[in-house]
mmCIF file of C-alpha atoms in Angstrom:
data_model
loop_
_atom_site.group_PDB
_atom_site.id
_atom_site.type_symbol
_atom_site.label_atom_id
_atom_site.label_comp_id
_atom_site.label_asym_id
_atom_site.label_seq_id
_atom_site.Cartn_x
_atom_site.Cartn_y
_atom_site.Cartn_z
ATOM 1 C CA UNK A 3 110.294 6.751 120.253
ATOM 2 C CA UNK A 4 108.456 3.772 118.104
ATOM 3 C CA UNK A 5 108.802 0.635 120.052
ATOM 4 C CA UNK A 6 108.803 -2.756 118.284
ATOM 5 C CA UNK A 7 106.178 -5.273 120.226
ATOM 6 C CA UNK A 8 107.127 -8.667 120.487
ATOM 7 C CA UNK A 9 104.791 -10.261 118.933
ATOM 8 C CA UNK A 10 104.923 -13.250 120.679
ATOM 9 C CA UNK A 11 104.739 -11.796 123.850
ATOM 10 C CA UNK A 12 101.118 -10.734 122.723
ATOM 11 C CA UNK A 13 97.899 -13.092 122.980
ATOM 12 C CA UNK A 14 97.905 -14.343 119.434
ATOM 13 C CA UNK A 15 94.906 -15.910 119.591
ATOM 14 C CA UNK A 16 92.897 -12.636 121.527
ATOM 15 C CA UNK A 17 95.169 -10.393 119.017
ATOM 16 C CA UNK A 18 93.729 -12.460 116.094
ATOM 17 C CA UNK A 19 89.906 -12.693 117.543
ATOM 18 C CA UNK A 20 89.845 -9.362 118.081
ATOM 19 C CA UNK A 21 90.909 -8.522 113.917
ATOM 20 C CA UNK A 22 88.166 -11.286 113.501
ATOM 21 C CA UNK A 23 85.669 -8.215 114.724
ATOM 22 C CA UNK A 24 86.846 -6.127 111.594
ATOM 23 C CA UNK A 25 84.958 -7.006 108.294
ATOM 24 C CA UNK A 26 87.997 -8.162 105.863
ATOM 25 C CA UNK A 27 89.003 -11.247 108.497
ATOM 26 C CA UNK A 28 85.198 -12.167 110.002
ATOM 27 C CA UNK A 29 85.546 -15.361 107.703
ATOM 28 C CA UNK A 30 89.222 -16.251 107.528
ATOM 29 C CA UNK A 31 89.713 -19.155 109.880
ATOM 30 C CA UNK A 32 91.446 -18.256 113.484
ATOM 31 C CA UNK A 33 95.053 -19.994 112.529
ATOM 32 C CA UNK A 34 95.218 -18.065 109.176
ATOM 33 C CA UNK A 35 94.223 -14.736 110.862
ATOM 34 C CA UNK A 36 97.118 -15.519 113.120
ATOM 35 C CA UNK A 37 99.388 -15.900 110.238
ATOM 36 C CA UNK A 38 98.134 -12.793 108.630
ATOM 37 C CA UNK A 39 99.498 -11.221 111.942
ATOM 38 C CA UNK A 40 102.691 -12.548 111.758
ATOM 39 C CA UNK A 41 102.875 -11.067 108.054
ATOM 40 C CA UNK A 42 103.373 -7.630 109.877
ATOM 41 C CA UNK A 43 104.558 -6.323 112.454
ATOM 42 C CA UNK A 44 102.969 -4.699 116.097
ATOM 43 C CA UNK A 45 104.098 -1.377 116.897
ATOM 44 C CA UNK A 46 103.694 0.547 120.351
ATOM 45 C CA UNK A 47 103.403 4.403 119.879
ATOM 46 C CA UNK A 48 103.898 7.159 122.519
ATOM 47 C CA UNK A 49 100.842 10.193 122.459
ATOM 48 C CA UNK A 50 101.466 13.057 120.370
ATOM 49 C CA UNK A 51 104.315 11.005 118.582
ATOM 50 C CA UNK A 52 103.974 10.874 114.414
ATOM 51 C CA UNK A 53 103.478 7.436 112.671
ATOM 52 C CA UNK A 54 103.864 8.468 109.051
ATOM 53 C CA UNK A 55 104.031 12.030 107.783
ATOM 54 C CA UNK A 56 102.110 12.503 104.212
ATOM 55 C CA UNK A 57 104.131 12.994 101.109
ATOM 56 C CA UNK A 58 106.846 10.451 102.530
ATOM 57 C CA UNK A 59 106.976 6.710 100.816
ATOM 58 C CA UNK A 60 103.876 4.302 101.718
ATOM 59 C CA UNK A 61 104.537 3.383 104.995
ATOM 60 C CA UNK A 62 102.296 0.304 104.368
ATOM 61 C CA UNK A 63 98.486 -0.058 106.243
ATOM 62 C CA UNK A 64 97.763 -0.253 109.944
ATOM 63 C CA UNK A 65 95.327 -1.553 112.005
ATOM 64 C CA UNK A 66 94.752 0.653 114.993
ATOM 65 C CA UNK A 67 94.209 -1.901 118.124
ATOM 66 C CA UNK A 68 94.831 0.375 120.946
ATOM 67 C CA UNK A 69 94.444 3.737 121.668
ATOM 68 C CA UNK A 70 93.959 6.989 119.380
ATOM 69 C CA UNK A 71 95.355 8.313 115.956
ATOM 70 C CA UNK A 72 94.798 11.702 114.169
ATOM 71 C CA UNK A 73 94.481 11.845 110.601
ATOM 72 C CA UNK A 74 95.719 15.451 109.129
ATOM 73 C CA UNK A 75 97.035 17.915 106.728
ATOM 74 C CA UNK A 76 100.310 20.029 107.857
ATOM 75 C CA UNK A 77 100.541 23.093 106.109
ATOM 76 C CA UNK A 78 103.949 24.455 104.987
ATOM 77 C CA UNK A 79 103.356 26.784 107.910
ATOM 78 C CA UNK A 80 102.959 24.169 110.024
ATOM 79 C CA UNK A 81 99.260 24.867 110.923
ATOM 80 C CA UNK A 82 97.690 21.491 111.264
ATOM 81 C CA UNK A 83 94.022 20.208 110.216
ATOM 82 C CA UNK A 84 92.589 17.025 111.724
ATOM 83 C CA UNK A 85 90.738 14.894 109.342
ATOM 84 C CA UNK A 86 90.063 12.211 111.269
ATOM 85 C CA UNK A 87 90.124 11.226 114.711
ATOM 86 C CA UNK A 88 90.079 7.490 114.590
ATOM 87 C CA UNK A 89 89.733 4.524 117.654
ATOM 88 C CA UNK A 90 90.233 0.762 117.419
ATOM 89 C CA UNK A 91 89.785 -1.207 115.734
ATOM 90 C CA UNK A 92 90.170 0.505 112.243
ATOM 91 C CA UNK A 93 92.640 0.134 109.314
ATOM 92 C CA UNK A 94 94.199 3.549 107.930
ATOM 93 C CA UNK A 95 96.416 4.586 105.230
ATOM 94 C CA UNK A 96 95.028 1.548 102.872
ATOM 95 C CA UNK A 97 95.194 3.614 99.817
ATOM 96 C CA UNK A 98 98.877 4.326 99.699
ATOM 97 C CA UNK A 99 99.130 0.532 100.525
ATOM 98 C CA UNK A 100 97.271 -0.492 97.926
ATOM 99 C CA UNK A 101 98.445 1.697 94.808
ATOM 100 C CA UNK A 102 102.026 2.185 96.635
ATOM 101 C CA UNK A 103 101.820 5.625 96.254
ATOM 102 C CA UNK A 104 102.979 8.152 98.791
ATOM 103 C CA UNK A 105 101.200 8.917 102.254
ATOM 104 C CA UNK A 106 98.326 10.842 101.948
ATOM 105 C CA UNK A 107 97.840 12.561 105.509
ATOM 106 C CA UNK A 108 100.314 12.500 108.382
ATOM 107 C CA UNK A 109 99.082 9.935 111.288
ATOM 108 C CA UNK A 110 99.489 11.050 115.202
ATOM 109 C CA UNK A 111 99.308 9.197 117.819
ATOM 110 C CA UNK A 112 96.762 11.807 120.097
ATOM 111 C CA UNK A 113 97.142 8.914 122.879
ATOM 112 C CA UNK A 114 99.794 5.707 124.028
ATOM 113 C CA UNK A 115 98.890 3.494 120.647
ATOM 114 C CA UNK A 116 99.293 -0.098 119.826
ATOM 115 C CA UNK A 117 99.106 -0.289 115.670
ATOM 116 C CA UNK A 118 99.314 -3.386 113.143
ATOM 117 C CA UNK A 119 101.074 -2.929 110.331
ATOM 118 C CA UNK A 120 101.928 -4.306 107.295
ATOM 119 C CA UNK A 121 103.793 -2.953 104.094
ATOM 120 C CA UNK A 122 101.984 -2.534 100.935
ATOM 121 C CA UNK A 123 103.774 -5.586 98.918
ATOM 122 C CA UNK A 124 103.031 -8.090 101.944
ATOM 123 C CA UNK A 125 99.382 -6.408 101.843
ATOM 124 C CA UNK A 126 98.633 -6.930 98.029
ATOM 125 C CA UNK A 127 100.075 -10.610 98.504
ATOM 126 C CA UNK A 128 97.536 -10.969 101.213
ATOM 127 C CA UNK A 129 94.659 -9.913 98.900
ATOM 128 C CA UNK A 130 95.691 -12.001 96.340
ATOM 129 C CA UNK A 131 95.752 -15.355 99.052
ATOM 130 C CA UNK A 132 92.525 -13.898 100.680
ATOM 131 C CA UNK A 133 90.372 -12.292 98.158
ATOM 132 C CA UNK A 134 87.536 -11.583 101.000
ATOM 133 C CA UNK A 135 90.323 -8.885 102.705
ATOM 134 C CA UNK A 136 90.100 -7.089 99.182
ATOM 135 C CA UNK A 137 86.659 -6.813 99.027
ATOM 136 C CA UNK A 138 86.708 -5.633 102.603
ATOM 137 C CA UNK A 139 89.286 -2.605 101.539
ATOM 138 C CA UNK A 140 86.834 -1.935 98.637
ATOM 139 C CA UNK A 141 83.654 -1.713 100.403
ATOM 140 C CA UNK A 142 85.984 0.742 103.410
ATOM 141 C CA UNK A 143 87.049 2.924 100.393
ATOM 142 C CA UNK A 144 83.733 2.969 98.611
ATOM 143 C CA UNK A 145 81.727 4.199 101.617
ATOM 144 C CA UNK A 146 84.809 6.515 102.146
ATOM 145 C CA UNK A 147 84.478 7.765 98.326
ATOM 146 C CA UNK A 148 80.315 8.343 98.929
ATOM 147 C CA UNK A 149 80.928 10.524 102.104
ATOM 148 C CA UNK A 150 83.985 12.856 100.273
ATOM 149 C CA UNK A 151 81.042 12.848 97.628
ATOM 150 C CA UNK A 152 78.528 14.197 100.265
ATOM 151 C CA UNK A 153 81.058 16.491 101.904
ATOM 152 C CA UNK A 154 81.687 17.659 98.094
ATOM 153 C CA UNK A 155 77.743 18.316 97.536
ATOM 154 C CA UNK A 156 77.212 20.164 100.749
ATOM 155 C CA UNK A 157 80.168 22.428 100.582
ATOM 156 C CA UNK A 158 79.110 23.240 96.904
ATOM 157 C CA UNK A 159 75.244 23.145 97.013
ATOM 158 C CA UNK A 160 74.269 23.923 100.951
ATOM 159 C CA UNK A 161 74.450 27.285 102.800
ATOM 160 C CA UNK A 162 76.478 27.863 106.131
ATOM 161 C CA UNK A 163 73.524 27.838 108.238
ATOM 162 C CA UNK A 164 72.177 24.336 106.571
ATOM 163 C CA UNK A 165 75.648 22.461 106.452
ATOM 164 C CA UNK A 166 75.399 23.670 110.621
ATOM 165 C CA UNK A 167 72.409 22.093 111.256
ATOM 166 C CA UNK A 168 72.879 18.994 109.240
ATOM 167 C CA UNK A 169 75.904 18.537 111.473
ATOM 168 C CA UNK A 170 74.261 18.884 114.622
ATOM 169 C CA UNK A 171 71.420 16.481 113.694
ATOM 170 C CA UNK A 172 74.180 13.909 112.265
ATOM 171 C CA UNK A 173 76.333 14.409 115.725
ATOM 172 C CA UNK A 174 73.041 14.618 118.084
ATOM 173 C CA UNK A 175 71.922 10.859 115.960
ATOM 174 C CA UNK A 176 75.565 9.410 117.015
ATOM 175 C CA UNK A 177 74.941 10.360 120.461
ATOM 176 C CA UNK A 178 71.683 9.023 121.199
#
């Protein structure tokens, strides 16, 4: 079951430092972060429960703060395929957010999760009052466009064997 945080039963201010650390809010004074907080809403979710499910409504954007989400594709069949395994702090689902189209994955919590989140009309009024967290969301989906671009080319272009070892040398880099 979702659970509603208080959110004044939270640390504002550590809440609001700690969205400070994410690139769209670095500059935005400490108050105003804390009112950009208060814009949405803090939700508490239990492992293996679903957030959003793809093809529903935009459920808005969310900032992971706690714990772990799984981004994925459910086939009819129910067989599912993690995209993404994401860990705070991160924002997710901005592009139904921002275009207010529907979902485009299904998010799972994959442990106990604390999530941000605002709806898409409370978003885009953001943006428009702090043009810096619109840049931010362009620069996250740009570098997110460039790697589907690179997945793209080495699906297309690159053999089994070469895709394998580009992968180990990109996981054995992360891992130093």
């Amino acid at each position: 079951t979702m659970v509603q945080v208080n959110i004044n039963s939270m640390d504002i201010g550590e809440l609001s430092r700690r969205l400070q650390g994410i690139e769209h809010f670095n500059n935005i004074p400490l108050n105003e972060v804390e009112g950009i907080i208060r814009a949405g809403c803090i939700r508490s979710f239990e492992k293996d429960q679903t957030i959003f499910t793809e093809e529903e409504c935009c459920s808005g954007m969310f900032v992971l703060l706690h714990g772990q989400v799984q981004l994925c594709k459910i086939s009819l069949q129910g067989q599912i395929s993690i995209l993404s395994v994401i860990n705070p702090i991160i924002m997710f689902n901005e592009v139904s957010a921002l275009d207010g189209g529907l979902n485009p994955v299904t998010a799972i919590a994959s442990q106990d999760s604390i999530i941000w989140q605002i709806s898409s009309e409370k978003l885009q009024d953001l943006i428009i009052q702090y043009p810096r967290i619109g840049l931010g969301l362009l620069r996250v989906l740009s570098s997110r466009n460039r790697k589907l671009i690179s997945l793209f080319q080495d699906l297309s272009f690159r053999p089994l064997l070469s895709r394998t070892a580009k992968l180990l040398l990109e996981i054995s880099e992360q891992g130093k």
